[in-house]
XYZ file of C-alpha atoms in Angstrom:
341
model
C -0.011 0.028 -0.019
C 1.329 3.432 -1.033
C 0.376 6.590 0.798
C 1.280 10.286 0.863
C 1.157 12.962 3.552
C -0.585 16.286 2.817
C -1.185 18.834 5.537
C 1.846 19.060 7.810
C 0.234 21.558 10.240
C 0.011 19.497 13.397
C 2.591 17.278 15.057
C 0.148 14.373 15.059
C 1.330 13.760 11.463
C 4.422 12.159 12.972
C 2.673 9.174 14.564
C 0.248 8.854 11.645
C 3.105 8.500 9.102
C 5.209 6.511 11.553
C 2.431 4.063 12.282
C 1.801 3.364 8.608
C 5.474 2.867 7.889
C 5.715 0.385 10.831
C 2.676 -1.441 9.311
C 4.609 -2.016 6.050
C 3.101 0.783 3.931
C 5.288 2.819 1.572
C 5.302 6.592 1.640
C 5.340 8.034 -1.896
C 6.128 11.552 -0.634
C 4.870 14.510 1.411
C 3.624 17.998 0.548
C 5.962 20.380 2.343
C 3.480 23.244 2.569
C 2.699 24.059 6.153
C 1.416 26.807 8.511
C 4.152 25.961 10.992
C 7.753 25.525 9.865
C 8.570 23.817 13.114
C 6.271 20.923 12.250
C 7.914 20.538 8.851
C 11.378 20.637 10.503
C 10.346 17.902 12.902
C 8.918 15.787 10.068
C 12.157 16.044 8.059
C 14.164 15.099 11.182
C 12.070 12.044 11.853
C 11.684 10.866 8.208
C 14.886 12.073 6.433
C 14.439 9.568 3.565
C 10.980 10.799 2.499
C 10.794 13.143 -0.486
C 8.839 16.376 -0.832
C 6.309 16.365 -3.677
C 3.685 18.908 -4.700
C 0.317 18.033 -3.220
C -1.553 18.158 -6.490
C 0.831 15.593 -7.986
C 0.277 13.318 -5.033
C -3.489 13.484 -5.288
C -3.314 12.863 -9.041
C -0.875 9.949 -8.741
C -2.905 6.775 -9.508
C -0.392 4.567 -7.655
C -1.169 6.196 -4.306
C -3.900 4.493 -2.279
C -4.163 6.722 0.838
C -3.776 10.357 1.725
C -2.817 11.097 5.306
C -3.662 14.570 6.551
C -3.042 16.683 9.670
C -3.792 20.064 8.040
C -5.393 22.999 9.847
C -8.548 21.340 11.195
C -11.000 23.508 9.190
C -9.215 22.508 5.964
C -9.221 18.735 6.469
C -12.702 17.968 5.166
C -12.198 19.746 1.819
C -8.850 18.027 1.224
C -10.400 14.680 2.135
C -13.303 15.161 -0.293
C -10.886 16.099 -3.060
C -8.686 13.062 -2.440
C -11.673 10.646 -2.262
C -12.989 11.996 -5.591
C -9.517 11.299 -6.990
C -9.827 7.659 -5.972
C -7.936 7.816 -2.688
C -8.827 6.561 0.789
C -8.179 9.169 3.526
C -6.904 9.159 7.091
C -7.114 12.501 8.898
C -6.069 13.695 12.363
C -8.948 14.544 14.763
C -11.102 16.556 14.447
C -12.076 15.142 11.095
C -14.489 18.002 10.547
C -15.206 21.359 12.222
C -18.795 21.986 11.079
C -22.031 20.148 10.273
C -21.708 21.308 6.658
C -18.304 19.700 6.355
C -19.635 16.467 7.882
C -22.406 16.366 5.318
C -19.906 16.897 2.509
C -17.612 14.122 3.713
C -20.541 11.747 4.214
C -21.775 12.422 0.713
C -18.266 11.904 -0.734
C -17.952 8.536 0.978
C -21.334 7.454 -0.313
C -20.518 8.711 -3.831
C -17.037 7.209 -4.161
C -17.035 4.231 -1.793
C -13.756 5.427 -0.292
C -12.660 5.110 3.327
C -12.647 8.277 5.541
C -10.864 7.355 8.759
C -10.128 9.618 11.693
C -7.002 8.689 13.743
C -8.390 8.875 17.321
C -4.908 8.526 18.711
C -5.883 8.483 22.336
C -7.340 5.050 21.657
C -5.592 3.835 18.523
C -2.014 4.640 19.597
C -2.377 3.771 23.319
C -1.617 0.050 24.113
C -3.522 0.235 27.412
C -6.837 0.817 25.601
C -6.361 -2.419 23.613
C -5.722 -4.403 26.836
C -8.792 -2.808 28.404
C -10.905 -3.846 25.459
C -9.708 -7.444 25.772
C -10.489 -7.507 29.495
C -13.963 -6.161 28.895
C -14.578 -8.682 26.114
C -13.573 -11.459 28.491
C -16.100 -10.231 31.088
C -13.490 -9.052 33.622
C -15.732 -6.237 34.951
C -19.153 -7.389 33.836
C -21.403 -5.036 31.843
C -20.006 -1.562 31.315
C -22.381 1.050 32.661
C -20.270 4.230 32.652
C -17.054 5.827 31.471
C -15.246 8.880 32.754
C -12.776 10.259 30.212
C -10.282 12.949 31.172
C -8.224 14.678 28.511
C -5.951 17.316 30.045
C -3.325 18.903 27.851
C -0.351 21.289 28.262
C -0.925 24.564 26.415
C 2.720 25.015 25.256
C 1.704 28.422 23.999
C 5.107 29.332 22.643
C 5.022 26.531 20.008
C 1.408 27.004 18.881
C 0.560 28.673 15.509
C -2.011 31.463 15.525
C -4.817 29.229 14.125
C -4.585 27.092 17.235
C -6.374 29.771 19.267
C -9.085 30.627 16.737
C -12.334 28.636 16.934
C -12.986 29.268 13.278
C -9.951 27.069 12.474
C -10.049 24.323 15.172
C -13.776 24.154 15.832
C -13.797 24.572 19.594
C -12.439 22.461 22.450
C -15.255 19.891 22.389
C -15.157 19.431 18.576
C -11.418 19.021 18.821
C -10.117 17.308 21.996
C -13.361 15.714 23.253
C -13.756 13.717 20.070
C -11.239 11.326 21.613
C -13.327 10.731 24.701
C -16.564 10.410 22.723
C -14.863 7.745 20.578
C -13.844 5.852 23.686
C -17.279 6.122 25.297
C -18.977 4.588 22.266
C -16.349 1.898 21.912
C -16.101 0.705 25.495
C -19.817 0.810 26.173
C -20.717 -0.916 22.908
C -22.918 2.052 21.949
C -23.777 2.786 18.323
C -25.030 6.306 19.174
C -25.535 8.603 22.144
C -27.333 11.771 23.351
C -25.524 14.892 24.501
C -27.367 15.507 27.758
C -25.377 18.632 28.654
C -22.109 20.307 27.696
C -20.154 23.407 28.612
C -17.047 25.363 27.679
C -15.106 28.071 29.408
C -12.038 30.286 29.521
C -10.218 30.436 32.818
C -6.553 30.879 31.814
C -4.396 33.484 30.080
C -6.209 36.840 30.068
C -5.064 38.048 26.621
C -6.901 35.156 24.945
C -10.429 35.769 26.227
C -12.138 33.815 23.427
C -9.954 30.749 23.657
C -11.783 27.756 25.187
C -9.402 26.144 27.653
C -11.982 24.009 29.516
C -14.843 21.790 28.346
C -17.098 19.084 29.688
C -19.810 16.771 28.342
C -22.470 14.605 29.959
C -23.702 11.965 27.497
C -25.929 8.958 27.545
C -26.751 6.005 25.290
C -29.147 3.104 25.565
C -26.209 1.124 27.015
C -24.529 3.469 29.438
C -23.669 6.957 30.599
C -20.503 8.992 30.364
C -18.790 12.120 31.546
C -15.971 13.874 29.727
C -13.627 16.649 30.804
C -10.972 18.249 28.632
C -8.700 21.190 29.352
C -5.454 23.069 28.613
C -4.213 23.324 32.197
C -1.530 20.574 32.497
C 1.154 22.158 34.711
C 4.813 22.286 33.582
C 5.850 20.018 36.442
C 4.223 16.976 34.847
C 6.837 14.977 32.872
C 4.471 14.534 29.898
C 1.891 16.587 27.969
C -1.137 15.439 29.981
C -2.348 13.001 32.573
C -4.940 11.314 30.367
C -7.160 8.940 32.268
C -10.118 6.732 31.519
C -12.245 5.010 34.159
C -14.569 2.289 33.013
C -17.245 1.196 35.509
C -18.685 -2.278 35.167
C -21.220 -4.222 37.206
C -18.513 -6.482 38.510
C -15.427 -4.216 38.711
C -13.608 -1.217 37.343
C -10.742 -0.495 35.000
C -8.717 2.736 35.212
C -6.213 3.663 32.523
C -3.458 6.118 33.315
C -2.260 6.302 29.788
C 0.800 8.564 29.819
C 2.033 8.767 33.405
C 1.409 7.233 36.842
C 2.003 10.376 38.889
C 4.487 9.917 41.770
C 4.332 6.176 41.079
C 5.575 3.621 38.555
C 7.678 4.847 35.601
C 6.606 4.622 31.979
C 3.206 4.754 30.241
C 0.125 2.537 29.787
C -0.740 1.739 33.341
C -3.959 -0.289 33.750
C -5.563 -0.779 37.169
C -8.130 -3.581 37.540
C -10.462 -3.999 40.459
C -12.652 -7.122 40.507
C -14.059 -9.669 42.870
C -10.620 -11.145 43.527
C -8.821 -7.919 44.481
C -6.822 -5.209 42.780
C -3.882 -5.385 40.383
C -1.731 -3.247 38.159
C -1.079 -4.335 34.568
C 1.790 -2.949 32.507
C 0.116 -2.679 29.127
C 2.899 -0.878 27.331
C 3.972 -3.930 25.368
C 0.583 -4.529 23.721
C 0.963 -4.322 19.950
C -1.057 -1.596 18.177
C -3.509 -2.712 15.559
C -5.091 0.354 13.951
C -2.527 1.100 11.327
C -1.994 -2.457 10.100
C -5.764 -3.004 10.098
C -6.270 0.133 8.040
C -3.684 -1.091 5.526
C -5.670 -4.371 5.277
C -8.973 -2.517 5.014
C -7.644 -0.568 2.058
C -6.779 -3.801 0.236
C -9.869 -5.799 1.215
C -12.493 -2.933 1.475
C -13.305 -3.955 5.027
C -13.753 -2.030 8.349
C -11.453 -3.803 10.769
C -9.594 -0.656 11.867
C -12.714 1.376 12.704
C -16.282 1.285 11.350
C -17.181 4.185 9.025
C -20.451 4.788 10.817
C -18.552 5.032 14.109
C -16.274 7.722 12.715
C -19.264 9.805 11.514
C -21.088 9.346 14.817
C -18.135 10.571 16.808
C -17.813 13.623 14.524
C -21.535 14.420 14.776
C -21.666 14.052 18.587
C -18.628 16.260 19.074
C -20.231 18.959 16.842
C -23.525 18.628 18.742
C -21.735 18.972 22.111
C -19.950 22.095 20.888
C -23.106 23.593 19.407
C -25.179 23.254 22.532
C -22.411 24.046 25.010
C -23.221 26.548 27.779
C -20.586 29.201 28.340
C -19.256 28.596 31.851
C -18.709 31.717 34.033
C -15.069 32.606 34.496
C -15.578 34.078 37.911
C -12.680 35.999 39.577
C -9.631 35.777 37.336
C -7.249 36.738 40.181
C -5.935 33.374 41.467
C -4.769 35.029 44.688
C -8.373 35.642 45.802
């Protein structure tokens, strides 16, 4: 399988390209156009053997099967539609779309062309602990799942962010963007095909010179199977040795699973810590060695026209629910901005 990278605007392009290369795919080139030269520099450093090629040539190349894209979020849908109409499957970084109109356009293009539109929900697809959790749930380790609590804190790293990062018109809002990860995980781990956004909210509590930037968001959602709560934010302190203490708690009728994906604070070293509580006691599982499956399954799906990596309906449902949560979100009051009071 041959693929090309177009849209080097977010650093997530690194693990998207790296994952495909590890899965045995061949990169036919990358479009060097970017809104952030630092991302391009990092890409060249990680993949020095890959060649720059104009994006139009890559889309027109009949030997390329897949376009991988981490462009400015508001530009991903149009590029995906163009690639699909040129006979290419597409994998984009989250959020796959930033508006209902874009979602409708992508859905129409998939129906029209029969191509794959996949969103790389990296907080599940590139985290070994989530795969181990899925196996435990499938084996009945915690009974029936009745609730998830997904936490997605991030470090702002303001100095390295391009200007579009702070403009909702470009990234779609904090719930459209970050919370798509937690919506994906809620649907997956509860076995839900769809859900209702019961309530949602967004707020700005941080840096005073960015009053319109959403740095906090939350969602309460419910399906016919289970309920869920999501919290996302940009308040990870510099003292944490990684970009965010991402956690997922899965409540079952016979036990619980908690994932501490990227760090066990003041505890065990490394990533992918899984804590299981069941009728026999408590235990910690080091899930870091679990092989990832998304990229190799996507490569197989492109050849066989299957949906083993992620179902197309699931991708569209996550996108729609994230947009609905953003659209109905209440603006949370900032209160007193002086942290000394």
